[in-house]
């Protein structure tokens, strides 16, 4: 019976003026074709007129389809829809057989798609077809379109001599080219404006390729051309958007895979969500027999007869990744995603598929692809009640119907109801409702029904997240879940898409640590806790990216994942490292074995004593087999020990003073060890300078034992030798100045040059007497002369922090005596105060800041505390030599004890020094660059507050201002 005679429903007109204008245009256009009388007669029938007017007054896309080809519109109305589609398929086959070029083949494919879009919409809106008939027709027509495109491409390959078909009229038969339809397409539940999900494989043993044609190259190119024929937009439109992302690990594999590679992937790395996807898989085109054989081989993977506990837990975890609501809050209809939102189509599909996965291995009758049939079978097997099956089926049909209406408006692959009231009113009228309130009432009823059944399905299964799932956390499937992106954004991730891509990559088994099913299932189980822990760090996105690099380097993941799942404390430590300490995070990503040190039962004990640390470093360096190996070992042990110090800082186990001492002790040992190695190498090549000795002096934070995670090394290298020595005695003699310059340059390189193990320290030699302009090494006599005659006051200030790090005891003793003598000589207080103030003024001019968080240079900041301590030492050391101390806090304490610093001033300066050093330790460990409180995550602020011993960050900011003001006043008072 013709479609026009069976119309039982129609959209309600939303825009009468547009409807009337389009009707006039249709009559005018049809007057020019032979079908004009037939169309006029059809429009005289009230059902047809009502249907066409409703379309014209609501759907721009369908209006364009009708107006662009009135003759085709008439043929559709005069035909039975199924007969019309059969004739359309025959027309397509005939026309495409005549095509020789790709651009020629595109036209009949797109014409056939327009015919499909028109008749499917008319049959749907006119009430001829139920939703299941609409989706079946769309899917069957898609089969014809894909098959026609493949037949054209294989014929073209045959003409080029690359492909040798068994049957030239049906080249796809026995070709070994397998095209599987997945998702809704595979289940014959295709949307009105859906893309088509395809997975493409080939059997190289069956492929009828000419000699010399490589199967992978041939079939990848064939698939690429297939996608182009389907998806490329031309003046005639497009056929189907084509999605190939359901293939094994789409980010790392070709768009066509051999069946051997596919079977290996699914048997080795396949995930439960991929098993769920294959419930709906079917061969849709190409070599159908080969496709069915492939699915038969894959059947044991899809339908496991027995599931162990981990697999069941993974299925439950997969299911529970969608946040289950139970109707306590009303669903907002405007803007709601009917597919992915609460109570939506995806929840119905998951409701069905998770139960099919668990039971389908033993109960073969549950192995059906369509959602409605699966609901019926689950009810028959008593997995769900008959009432639940009926209600879910009705909801599914209703939601798919409204989904189709949304897509018919503008041929958009959308699933969301409009937010704008006027657009929602349009959808309501197009769906046959008087107004948006009536539509909202109907939609809400179905969504609430679905969410009630969905939430109850696993309500007795324990939550994965100890704090309760924060929202959707769905990483399965081939596309990004919008609700998951929203959840991740609310958790604090700035780039949810990057997080989703990374997590999905883990589950694809791209890394060795993720290659086993148990590793992936264990990860799935504690994944919410992992994401929550990473989100609580100072930099969540950095934490996630660093964790991704970390597991990429792991040879195996099961043991670590199990430990993280069962040890929340360890998970928090690792998350803190990843997100709050970029330097530690980079280190651990390069050296994952460092985590083993954290797992050591003795890790949370005290920091190693200096003698223990010296033994550790010495043991590593002495085991080196070459100079280069020694450099690598120095970096390895240096990074490891710095990492362990940093972790203790993050966990709050050590304070600022201990941290500075620990970083400095490590640097001392590495400098001494590498100094010894450099001297050995120099001696082997150039011999020794008679009476020659060389020492390394630490300045700045190194000298003051206040180093941080990112401190460089301020060094001075001094030497002396017998006055009459002219050359070194060795294979390649050098003059003494050249000899020690070369040794110093080698030492700088040994400390700073990157090797395969990375870097160690930056080295700054600017505090040597000649600054940047003279030799890198200084003779002791020249140093003494310079300090006694030419040195500026600021150089003597810097000298208060000088400390011998390595070298012969006789030389270091003399150097320290020289430095002490310089510091203890009488000084003009007024001139010294003026010089200090001038120096402070120049620094303020060059680097000054009013930012309270520029702790070093802000007025009243760390520079002021250090300058006060250094100034007071210079002017009082002549009478009180015992006040000298390279450490700022140590010097202040000694000066208070000696009576040269009043208790009131000490009560300002000592807490300030400790506060500043504590905050700087955290900042250097956790963040690169400037600290901006407005952008700083809560985790970092909490750590800073904890280091300062105050209850919250607001109080810390107030404290900082108070301390700055007090120190600035002390500077003005004391430096006079």
PDB file of N, CA, C and O in Angstrom, residues 103 106-107 110 114 228-229 231-238:
ATOM      1  N   UNK A 103      34.991  10.389  -7.871  1.00  0.00           N
ATOM      2  CA  UNK A 103      34.038  11.493  -7.874  1.00  0.00           C
ATOM      3  C   UNK A 103      32.729  11.093  -8.557  1.00  0.00           C
ATOM      4  O   UNK A 103      31.655  11.586  -8.197  1.00  0.00           O
ATOM      5  N   UNK A 106      30.670   8.917  -5.982  1.00  0.00           N
ATOM      6  CA  UNK A 106      30.102   9.630  -4.832  1.00  0.00           C
ATOM      7  C   UNK A 106      28.664  10.074  -5.086  1.00  0.00           C
ATOM      8  O   UNK A 106      27.838  10.071  -4.165  1.00  0.00           O
ATOM      9  N   UNK A 107      28.347  10.419  -6.315  1.00  0.00           N
ATOM     10  CA  UNK A 107      27.024  10.975  -6.585  1.00  0.00           C
ATOM     11  C   UNK A 107      25.892   9.967  -6.373  1.00  0.00           C
ATOM     12  O   UNK A 107      24.936  10.262  -5.637  1.00  0.00           O
ATOM     13  N   UNK A 110      25.265   9.296  -2.653  1.00  0.00           N
ATOM     14  CA  UNK A 110      24.604  10.385  -1.929  1.00  0.00           C
ATOM     15  C   UNK A 110      23.149  10.540  -2.338  1.00  0.00           C
ATOM     16  O   UNK A 110      22.298  10.893  -1.517  1.00  0.00           O
ATOM     17  N   UNK A 114      19.945  10.301   0.254  1.00  0.00           N
ATOM     18  CA  UNK A 114      18.848  11.274   0.346  1.00  0.00           C
ATOM     19  C   UNK A 114      17.502  10.589   0.215  1.00  0.00           C
ATOM     20  O   UNK A 114      16.531  10.938   0.897  1.00  0.00           O
ATOM     21  N   UNK A 228      36.323   7.804   2.672  1.00  0.00           N
ATOM     22  CA  UNK A 228      36.171   9.007   1.849  1.00  0.00           C
ATOM     23  C   UNK A 228      34.871   8.963   1.054  1.00  0.00           C
ATOM     24  O   UNK A 228      34.137   9.970   0.987  1.00  0.00           O
ATOM     25  N   UNK A 229      34.559   7.823   0.440  1.00  0.00           N
ATOM     26  CA  UNK A 229      33.311   7.704  -0.307  1.00  0.00           C
ATOM     27  C   UNK A 229      32.099   7.924   0.590  1.00  0.00           C
ATOM     28  O   UNK A 229      31.103   8.512   0.178  1.00  0.00           O
ATOM     29  N   UNK A 231      32.058   9.535   3.801  1.00  0.00           N
ATOM     30  CA  UNK A 231      31.986  10.682   4.708  1.00  0.00           C
ATOM     31  C   UNK A 231      32.306  12.029   4.078  1.00  0.00           C
ATOM     32  O   UNK A 231      31.936  13.065   4.640  1.00  0.00           O
ATOM     33  N   UNK A 232      32.992  12.046   2.947  1.00  0.00           N
ATOM     34  CA  UNK A 232      33.381  13.344   2.390  1.00  0.00           C
ATOM     35  C   UNK A 232      32.149  14.126   1.914  1.00  0.00           C
ATOM     36  O   UNK A 232      31.268  13.594   1.247  1.00  0.00           O
ATOM     37  N   UNK A 233      32.107  15.384   2.278  1.00  0.00           N
ATOM     38  CA  UNK A 233      30.979  16.230   1.880  1.00  0.00           C
ATOM     39  C   UNK A 233      31.225  16.790   0.482  1.00  0.00           C
ATOM     40  O   UNK A 233      32.285  17.334   0.189  1.00  0.00           O
ATOM     41  N   UNK A 234      30.242  16.642  -0.364  1.00  0.00           N
ATOM     42  CA  UNK A 234      30.278  17.163  -1.727  1.00  0.00           C
ATOM     43  C   UNK A 234      29.027  18.028  -1.908  1.00  0.00           C
ATOM     44  O   UNK A 234      28.210  18.136  -0.983  1.00  0.00           O
ATOM     45  N   UNK A 235      28.841  18.651  -3.071  1.00  0.00           N
ATOM     46  CA  UNK A 235      27.596  19.405  -3.280  1.00  0.00           C
ATOM     47  C   UNK A 235      26.337  18.559  -3.085  1.00  0.00           C
ATOM     48  O   UNK A 235      25.263  19.087  -2.780  1.00  0.00           O
ATOM     49  N   UNK A 236      26.467  17.238  -3.246  1.00  0.00           N
ATOM     50  CA  UNK A 236      25.321  16.347  -3.038  1.00  0.00           C
ATOM     51  C   UNK A 236      25.184  15.912  -1.580  1.00  0.00           C
ATOM     52  O   UNK A 236      24.301  15.129  -1.233  1.00  0.00           O
ATOM     53  N   UNK A 237      26.095  16.387  -0.688  1.00  0.00           N
ATOM     54  CA  UNK A 237      26.023  16.021   0.721  1.00  0.00           C
ATOM     55  C   UNK A 237      27.015  14.923   1.068  1.00  0.00           C
ATOM     56  O   UNK A 237      28.111  14.854   0.501  1.00  0.00           O
ATOM     57  N   UNK A 238      26.640  14.051   1.980  1.00  0.00           N
ATOM     58  CA  UNK A 238      27.495  12.951   2.407  1.00  0.00           C
ATOM     59  C   UNK A 238      26.616  11.719   2.586  1.00  0.00           C
ATOM     60  O   UNK A 238      25.372  11.796   2.538  1.00  0.00           O
TER      61      UNK A 238
END
